[in-house]
């Protein structure tokens, strides 16, 4: 059997045929995970009606996936660093497809939620690998544009999901929103095996931090359960809340004392990395709550079909397709501070414009302006945020950095979907009543806007843009304000080894 091809020391040019195949593979894989989350949101009202489910079950349909994804994504990144990022990425794509198939044939809500949790495991394997393949294979001078294209095209997959999901829900049925992933995986896997070079971290060794993964996932699970079931105020809810907080503290304690932790505290010595992850928590919490509720509002209150509700998201798709790559290049020129401040503020304006969307809402006058403004905010935000995460740590830890940032984003969305209905005063049957849901939706959008603004404030106060030329011309990773390298150089002479980054 032929050994996996390794990237050349200089990396693969993005404009080459192989560079385009690498980009296609990473976009296909990450789009499966992103597409699935947005497609499922559109299908929620029909799932609830067909399975006789209340709002809590709909929340778990979203959160079972996010829970295993957020809890295990760091393990997925570590597995890729050790055993080969392409290998683990392909395994994740196959696992995700199997989980999707089980969702598509689920006979009841319990099986559906369990299958969604299995999907999340696959997502935890493939998601960090998608960026890892770009950073480990594409040459340094093309990475910013590659990340911009990946962000834009991946964002298109996420944004087109509601339209595609609506068409499937109104046509062959909601089960096809899950079965859709099977043919995508059938294309992605052979392309990855044929065209994508393998890369790994030769320094990765030792035992995996299984205890850390269990503590982190269990903490998220208990806190999520407490938030979703908080309306009952029963003893199990209180116990879950207390247990979740205690396990979270135990996770931090364990990571600090373990020799090779899943989330090494040393990586947060980079002030830039810490700052961008704080912004990520705020922004993705607001985004998770926003997209979870908007498609419900359009169907429950405004009377849109699933297809019409999905089509309402298309302006976001078009804007990200047209502008995300340029946004990544602009962020590289001017630094991340301004994009990461302006982007969330524009998104907050989009959330506030959704307050105009009620019964008999006009698409052109009410929905379109809100979604267009939200799209502009995402264009300004997503590519610079992703590139800054990768650029703020040593290349040998870029896979870990990507995993931590993805975990932060998914955990933020998980907690937002669990907490926002509670904060907005939504009852278990609210989504069956247009009047009740509309009133609660308005309160929820105010929470989303406030969280976006909090992200902008954090970005302005903590994120710093490096001076032009401050980064090493070959690795392009350390800005003038970043912490010292977290690891010693990989080779004599101080040059990082290639094929390690994400």
Coordinates of N, CA, C and O in Angstrom, one line a residue, residues 332-459:
X332 N -6.4 40.5 6.9 CA -5.0 40.3 6.9 C -4.2 41.6 6.8 O -3.2 41.8 7.4
X333 N -4.8 42.5 6.0 CA -4.1 43.8 5.8 C -4.3 44.8 6.9 O -3.3 45.4 7.4
X334 N -5.5 44.9 7.5 CA -5.7 45.9 8.5 C -5.7 45.3 9.9 O -5.7 46.0 10.9
X335 N -5.6 44.0 10.0 CA -5.6 43.4 11.3 C -7.0 43.0 11.8 O -8.0 43.5 11.2
X336 N -7.2 42.2 12.8 CA -8.5 41.7 13.2 C -9.4 42.6 14.0 O -10.6 42.4 14.2
X337 N -8.8 43.6 14.7 CA -9.5 44.3 15.7 C -10.8 45.0 15.1 O -11.9 44.9 15.7
X338 N -10.6 45.7 14.0 CA -11.7 46.4 13.4 C -12.8 45.5 12.9 O -14.0 45.6 13.2
X339 N -12.5 44.4 12.1 CA -13.5 43.5 11.6 C -14.2 42.8 12.8 O -15.5 42.6 12.7
X340 N -13.5 42.4 13.8 CA -14.1 41.7 14.9 C -14.9 42.6 15.8 O -15.7 42.2 16.7
X341 N -14.8 43.9 15.7 CA -15.6 44.9 16.4 C -16.8 45.3 15.6 O -18.0 45.3 16.0
X342 N -16.6 45.6 14.3 CA -17.7 46.1 13.4 C -18.7 44.9 13.1 O -19.9 45.1 13.1
X343 N -18.1 43.7 12.8 CA -19.0 42.6 12.5 C -20.1 42.3 13.5 O -21.3 42.3 13.1
X344 N -19.8 42.1 14.8 CA -20.8 41.9 15.7 C -21.9 43.0 15.9 O -23.0 42.8 16.1
X345 N -21.4 44.3 15.7 CA -22.3 45.4 15.8 C -23.3 45.4 14.7 O -24.5 45.6 14.8
X346 N -22.8 45.0 13.5 CA -23.7 44.9 12.3 C -24.7 43.8 12.5 O -25.9 43.9 12.2
X347 N -24.2 42.6 13.1 CA -25.1 41.5 13.3 C -26.2 41.9 14.4 O -27.3 41.5 14.3
X348 N -25.8 42.7 15.4 CA -26.8 43.1 16.4 C -27.9 44.0 15.7 O -29.1 43.8 16.0
X349 N -27.5 44.8 14.7 CA -28.5 45.6 14.0 C -29.4 44.6 13.2 O -30.7 44.9 13.2
X350 N -28.9 43.6 12.7 CA -29.7 42.6 12.0 C -30.7 41.9 12.9 O -31.9 41.7 12.6
X351 N -30.3 41.6 14.1 CA -31.2 41.0 15.1 C -32.3 41.9 15.5 O -33.4 41.6 15.7
X352 N -31.9 43.2 15.7 CA -33.0 44.2 16.0 C -34.0 44.4 14.9 O -35.2 44.6 15.2
X353 N -33.5 44.3 13.7 CA -34.4 44.5 12.6 C -35.4 43.3 12.5 O -36.6 43.5 12.0
X354 N -35.1 42.2 13.1 CA -36.0 41.1 13.1 C -37.2 41.4 14.0 O -38.2 40.6 14.0
X355 N -37.1 42.4 14.9 CA -38.3 42.7 15.7 C -39.5 43.2 14.9 O -40.6 43.2 15.3
X356 N -39.2 43.6 13.6 CA -40.3 44.0 12.7 C -41.1 42.8 12.1 O -42.1 43.0 11.5
X357 N -40.5 41.6 12.3 CA -41.1 40.4 11.6 C -42.1 39.8 12.6 O -41.8 39.2 13.6
X358 N -43.4 40.0 12.2 CA -44.5 39.4 13.0 C -45.5 38.8 12.1 O -45.2 38.3 11.0
X359 N -46.8 38.7 12.5 CA -47.8 38.2 11.7 C -47.9 38.9 10.3 O -47.8 40.1 10.3
X360 N -48.1 38.2 9.3 CA -48.2 38.7 7.9 C -47.0 39.6 7.5 O -47.1 40.7 6.9
X361 N -45.8 39.2 8.0 CA -44.6 40.1 7.7 C -44.4 40.1 6.2 O -44.5 39.1 5.5
X362 N -44.0 41.3 5.7 CA -43.6 41.4 4.3 C -42.1 41.0 4.1 O -41.3 41.4 4.9
X363 N -41.9 40.1 3.1 CA -40.5 39.7 3.0 C -39.6 40.9 2.6 O -38.5 41.1 3.2
X364 N -40.0 41.6 1.6 CA -39.2 42.7 1.1 C -39.0 43.8 2.1 O -37.9 44.4 2.2
X365 N -40.0 44.1 2.9 CA -40.0 45.3 3.8 C -39.5 44.9 5.2 O -38.9 45.8 5.9
X366 N -39.6 43.6 5.6 CA -39.3 43.3 6.9 C -38.2 42.2 7.0 O -37.2 42.4 7.8
X367 N -38.3 41.1 6.3 CA -37.4 40.0 6.5 C -36.1 40.3 5.8 O -35.0 40.1 6.3
X368 N -36.2 40.7 4.5 CA -35.0 40.9 3.7 C -34.0 41.9 4.3 O -32.8 41.6 4.3
X369 N -34.4 43.1 4.8 CA -33.4 44.0 5.4 C -32.7 43.4 6.6 O -31.5 43.5 6.7
X370 N -33.4 42.6 7.4 CA -32.8 42.0 8.6 C -31.8 41.0 8.2 O -30.6 40.9 8.7
X371 N -32.1 40.1 7.2 CA -31.2 39.1 6.8 C -30.0 39.6 6.0 O -28.9 39.1 6.1
X372 N -30.2 40.7 5.3 CA -29.1 41.3 4.5 C -28.1 41.9 5.5 O -26.9 41.8 5.3
X373 N -28.6 42.6 6.5 CA -27.7 43.2 7.5 C -27.0 42.2 8.3 O -25.8 42.3 8.5
X374 N -27.7 41.1 8.6 CA -27.0 40.0 9.3 C -25.9 39.4 8.5 O -24.8 39.1 8.9
X375 N -26.2 39.2 7.2 CA -25.2 38.7 6.3 C -23.9 39.5 6.2 O -22.8 39.0 6.2
X376 N -24.1 40.9 6.1 CA -23.0 41.8 6.1 C -22.1 41.7 7.3 O -20.9 41.7 7.3
X377 N -22.8 41.5 8.5 CA -22.1 41.4 9.7 C -21.3 40.1 9.7 O -20.1 40.1 10.2
X378 N -21.8 39.0 9.2 CA -21.1 37.7 9.2 C -19.9 37.8 8.2 O -18.9 37.2 8.4
X379 N -20.1 38.5 7.1 CA -19.0 38.7 6.1 C -17.8 39.4 6.8 O -16.7 39.0 6.7
X380 N -18.1 40.4 7.6 CA -17.1 41.2 8.2 C -16.4 40.3 9.3 O -15.2 40.5 9.6
X381 N -17.1 39.4 9.9 CA -16.6 38.7 11.1 C -16.0 37.4 10.9 O -14.9 37.1 11.5
X382 N -16.6 36.5 10.1 CA -16.2 35.1 10.2 C -14.8 34.8 9.7 O -14.0 34.1 10.4
X383 N -14.4 35.2 8.5 CA -13.1 34.9 8.0 C -12.0 35.5 8.8 O -11.0 34.8 9.2
X384 N -12.0 36.8 9.2 CA -11.0 37.3 10.1 C -10.9 36.6 11.4 O -9.8 36.4 12.0
X385 N -12.0 36.2 12.0 CA -12.0 35.5 13.3 C -11.3 34.2 13.1 O -10.4 33.8 13.9
X386 N -11.6 33.4 12.1 CA -11.0 32.1 11.9 C -9.5 32.3 11.6 O -8.7 31.5 12.2
X387 N -9.1 33.2 10.8 CA -7.7 33.4 10.5 C -6.9 33.9 11.7 O -5.8 33.4 11.9
X388 N -7.5 34.7 12.5 CA -6.8 35.2 13.7 C -6.6 34.1 14.7 O -5.5 34.0 15.4
X389 N -7.5 33.2 14.9 CA -7.4 32.0 15.8 C -6.1 31.2 15.3 O -5.3 30.9 16.2
X390 N -6.0 30.9 14.1 CA -4.9 30.1 13.6 C -3.6 30.9 13.6 O -2.5 30.3 13.8
X391 N -3.6 32.2 13.5 CA -2.4 33.0 13.5 C -1.9 33.3 14.8 O -0.8 33.9 14.9
X392 N -2.6 33.0 15.9 CA -2.3 33.5 17.2 C -1.5 32.5 18.0 O -1.1 32.8 19.2
X393 N -1.2 31.3 17.5 CA -0.4 30.3 18.2 C 0.7 29.7 17.3 O 0.7 30.0 16.1
X394 N 1.6 29.0 17.9 CA 2.6 28.3 17.1 C 2.0 27.3 16.2 O 1.0 26.7 16.4
X395 N 2.6 27.2 15.0 CA 2.0 26.3 14.0 C 1.8 24.9 14.5 O 0.8 24.2 14.1
X396 N 2.6 24.4 15.4 CA 2.5 23.0 15.9 C 1.3 22.9 16.7 O 0.8 21.7 17.0
X397 N 0.7 23.9 17.2 CA -0.5 23.9 18.0 C -1.8 24.4 17.3 O -2.8 24.7 17.9
X398 N -1.6 24.6 16.0 CA -2.8 25.2 15.3 C -4.0 24.3 15.2 O -5.1 24.7 15.3
X399 N -3.7 22.9 15.2 CA -4.8 22.0 15.2 C -5.5 22.1 16.5 O -6.8 22.0 16.6
X400 N -4.8 22.2 17.6 CA -5.4 22.3 19.0 C -6.1 23.6 19.1 O -7.2 23.7 19.6
X401 N -5.5 24.7 18.5 CA -6.2 26.0 18.6 C -7.5 26.0 17.8 O -8.5 26.5 18.3
X402 N -7.5 25.4 16.7 CA -8.8 25.2 15.9 C -9.8 24.5 16.7 O -11.0 24.8 16.7
X403 N -9.4 23.4 17.3 CA -10.3 22.6 18.1 C -10.9 23.3 19.3 O -12.1 23.3 19.5
X404 N -10.1 24.1 20.0 CA -10.6 24.9 21.1 C -11.6 25.9 20.7 O -12.6 26.1 21.3
X405 N -11.2 26.6 19.6 CA -12.1 27.6 19.1 C -13.5 27.1 18.6 O -14.5 27.6 18.8
X406 N -13.4 25.9 17.9 CA -14.6 25.2 17.5 C -15.4 24.8 18.7 O -16.7 24.9 18.7
X407 N -14.8 24.3 19.7 CA -15.5 23.9 20.9 C -16.1 25.0 21.6 O -17.3 24.9 22.1
X408 N -15.5 26.2 21.6 CA -16.0 27.4 22.2 C -17.3 27.8 21.4 O -18.3 28.2 22.0
X409 N -17.2 27.8 20.1 CA -18.3 28.2 19.3 C -19.5 27.2 19.5 O -20.7 27.7 19.6
X410 N -19.3 25.9 19.5 CA -20.4 25.0 19.6 C -21.0 25.0 21.0 O -22.2 24.9 21.2
X411 N -20.1 25.1 22.0 CA -20.6 25.2 23.4 C -21.5 26.5 23.6 O -22.5 26.4 24.3
X412 N -21.0 27.6 23.0 CA -21.8 28.8 23.1 C -23.2 28.6 22.4 O -24.2 29.0 23.0
X413 N -23.2 28.0 21.2 CA -24.5 27.8 20.6 C -25.4 26.8 21.4 O -26.6 27.0 21.5
X414 N -24.8 25.8 21.9 CA -25.5 24.8 22.8 C -26.2 25.5 23.9 O -27.4 25.3 24.2
X415 N -25.4 26.3 24.7 CA -26.0 26.9 25.8 C -27.0 28.0 25.5 O -28.0 28.2 26.2
X416 N -26.8 28.7 24.3 CA -27.8 29.6 23.9 C -29.1 29.0 23.5 O -30.2 29.5 23.9
X417 N -29.1 27.9 22.8 CA -30.4 27.2 22.4 C -31.1 26.7 23.7 O -32.3 26.7 23.8
X418 N -30.3 26.3 24.7 CA -30.9 25.9 26.0 C -31.4 27.0 26.8 O -32.5 26.9 27.4
X419 N -30.7 28.1 26.8 CA -31.0 29.2 27.8 C -32.0 30.2 27.2 O -32.8 30.8 27.9
X420 N -31.9 30.5 25.9 CA -32.6 31.6 25.3 C -34.2 31.5 25.4 O -34.8 32.4 25.8
X421 N -34.7 30.3 25.1 CA -36.2 30.2 25.4 C -36.6 30.4 26.8 O -37.6 31.0 27.1
X422 N -35.7 30.0 27.8 CA -36.0 30.3 29.2 C -35.9 31.8 29.5 O -36.8 32.3 30.1
X423 N -34.9 32.5 29.0 CA -34.8 33.9 29.2 C -35.9 34.7 28.6 O -36.3 35.7 29.1
X424 N -36.4 34.2 27.4 CA -37.4 34.9 26.7 C -38.8 34.5 27.2 O -39.8 35.1 26.7
X425 N -38.9 33.6 28.1 CA -40.2 33.2 28.7 C -41.0 32.3 27.8 O -42.3 32.4 27.8
X426 N -40.4 31.4 27.0 CA -41.1 30.5 26.2 C -41.5 29.2 27.0 O -40.6 28.6 27.6
X427 N -42.8 28.9 26.9 CA -43.2 27.7 27.6 C -43.1 26.4 26.7 O -42.7 26.6 25.5
X428 N -43.4 25.2 27.2 CA -43.2 24.0 26.4 C -44.0 24.0 25.1 O -43.6 23.3 24.2
X429 N -45.2 24.6 25.1 CA -46.1 24.6 24.0 C -46.1 25.9 23.2 O -47.0 26.1 22.4
X430 N -45.1 26.8 23.5 CA -45.2 28.2 22.9 C -45.1 28.1 21.4 O -45.8 28.9 20.7
X431 N -44.4 27.2 20.9 CA -44.2 27.2 19.4 C -45.5 26.7 18.7 O -45.6 26.8 17.5
X432 N -46.5 26.3 19.4 CA -47.8 25.9 18.8 C -48.8 27.1 18.8 O -49.8 27.1 18.2
X433 N -48.4 28.2 19.5 CA -49.2 29.4 19.6 C -48.5 30.6 19.0 O -47.5 31.0 19.5
X434 N -49.1 31.2 17.9 CA -48.4 32.3 17.2 C -48.3 33.5 18.2 O -47.3 34.2 18.2
X435 N -49.3 33.8 18.9 CA -49.3 35.0 19.8 C -48.2 34.8 20.9 O -47.4 35.8 21.1
X436 N -48.2 33.7 21.6 CA -47.2 33.5 22.6 C -45.8 33.5 22.1 O -44.9 34.1 22.6
X437 N -45.6 32.8 20.9 CA -44.2 32.8 20.4 C -43.8 34.1 19.9 O -42.6 34.5 20.1
X438 N -44.6 34.9 19.3 CA -44.2 36.2 18.8 C -43.7 37.1 19.9 O -42.7 37.8 19.8
X439 N -44.5 37.1 21.1 CA -44.1 38.0 22.2 C -42.7 37.5 22.7 O -41.8 38.4 23.0
X440 N -42.5 36.2 22.9 CA -41.3 35.7 23.4 C -40.1 35.9 22.4 O -39.0 36.2 22.8
X441 N -40.4 35.9 21.1 CA -39.4 36.1 20.1 C -38.8 37.5 20.2 O -37.6 37.7 20.0
X442 N -39.6 38.5 20.4 CA -39.2 39.8 20.5 C -38.2 40.0 21.6 O -37.1 40.6 21.5
X443 N -38.5 39.4 22.8 CA -37.6 39.4 23.9 C -36.3 38.7 23.6 O -35.2 39.1 24.0
X444 N -36.4 37.6 22.9 CA -35.2 36.8 22.5 C -34.2 37.6 21.6 O -33.0 37.5 21.7
X445 N -34.8 38.3 20.6 CA -34.0 39.1 19.7 C -33.2 40.2 20.5 O -32.1 40.6 20.1
X446 N -33.8 40.8 21.5 CA -33.1 41.8 22.3 C -31.9 41.1 23.0 O -30.8 41.7 23.1
X447 N -32.1 39.9 23.5 CA -31.0 39.2 24.1 C -29.9 38.9 23.1 O -28.7 39.1 23.4
X448 N -30.3 38.5 21.9 CA -29.3 38.2 20.9 C -28.5 39.5 20.5 O -27.2 39.4 20.4
X449 N -29.2 40.6 20.3 CA -28.5 41.8 20.0 C -27.5 42.3 21.1 O -26.4 42.7 20.8
X450 N -28.0 42.1 22.3 CA -27.1 42.5 23.4 C -25.8 41.6 23.5 O -24.7 42.1 23.8
X451 N -26.0 40.3 23.2 CA -24.8 39.4 23.2 C -23.9 39.8 22.1 O -22.6 39.7 22.2
X452 N -24.4 40.1 20.9 CA -23.5 40.6 19.8 C -22.7 41.8 20.2 O -21.5 41.9 20.0
X453 N -23.4 42.8 20.8 CA -22.7 44.0 21.2 C -21.6 43.7 22.3 O -20.5 44.3 22.3
X454 N -21.9 42.7 23.2 CA -20.9 42.3 24.2 C -19.7 41.8 23.5 O -18.6 42.1 23.9
X455 N -19.9 41.0 22.4 CA -18.8 40.5 21.6 C -18.0 41.6 21.0 O -16.7 41.6 21.0
X456 N -18.6 42.6 20.5 CA -17.9 43.8 19.9 C -17.1 44.5 20.9 O -16.0 44.9 20.7
X457 N -17.7 44.7 22.1 CA -17.0 45.4 23.2 C -15.7 44.6 23.6 O -14.6 45.2 23.8
X458 N -15.9 43.3 23.7 CA -14.7 42.4 24.1 C -13.6 42.5 23.0 O -12.4 42.7 23.3
X459 N -14.1 42.5 21.7 CA -13.1 42.6 20.6 C -12.3 43.9 20.7 O -11.1 44.0 20.5

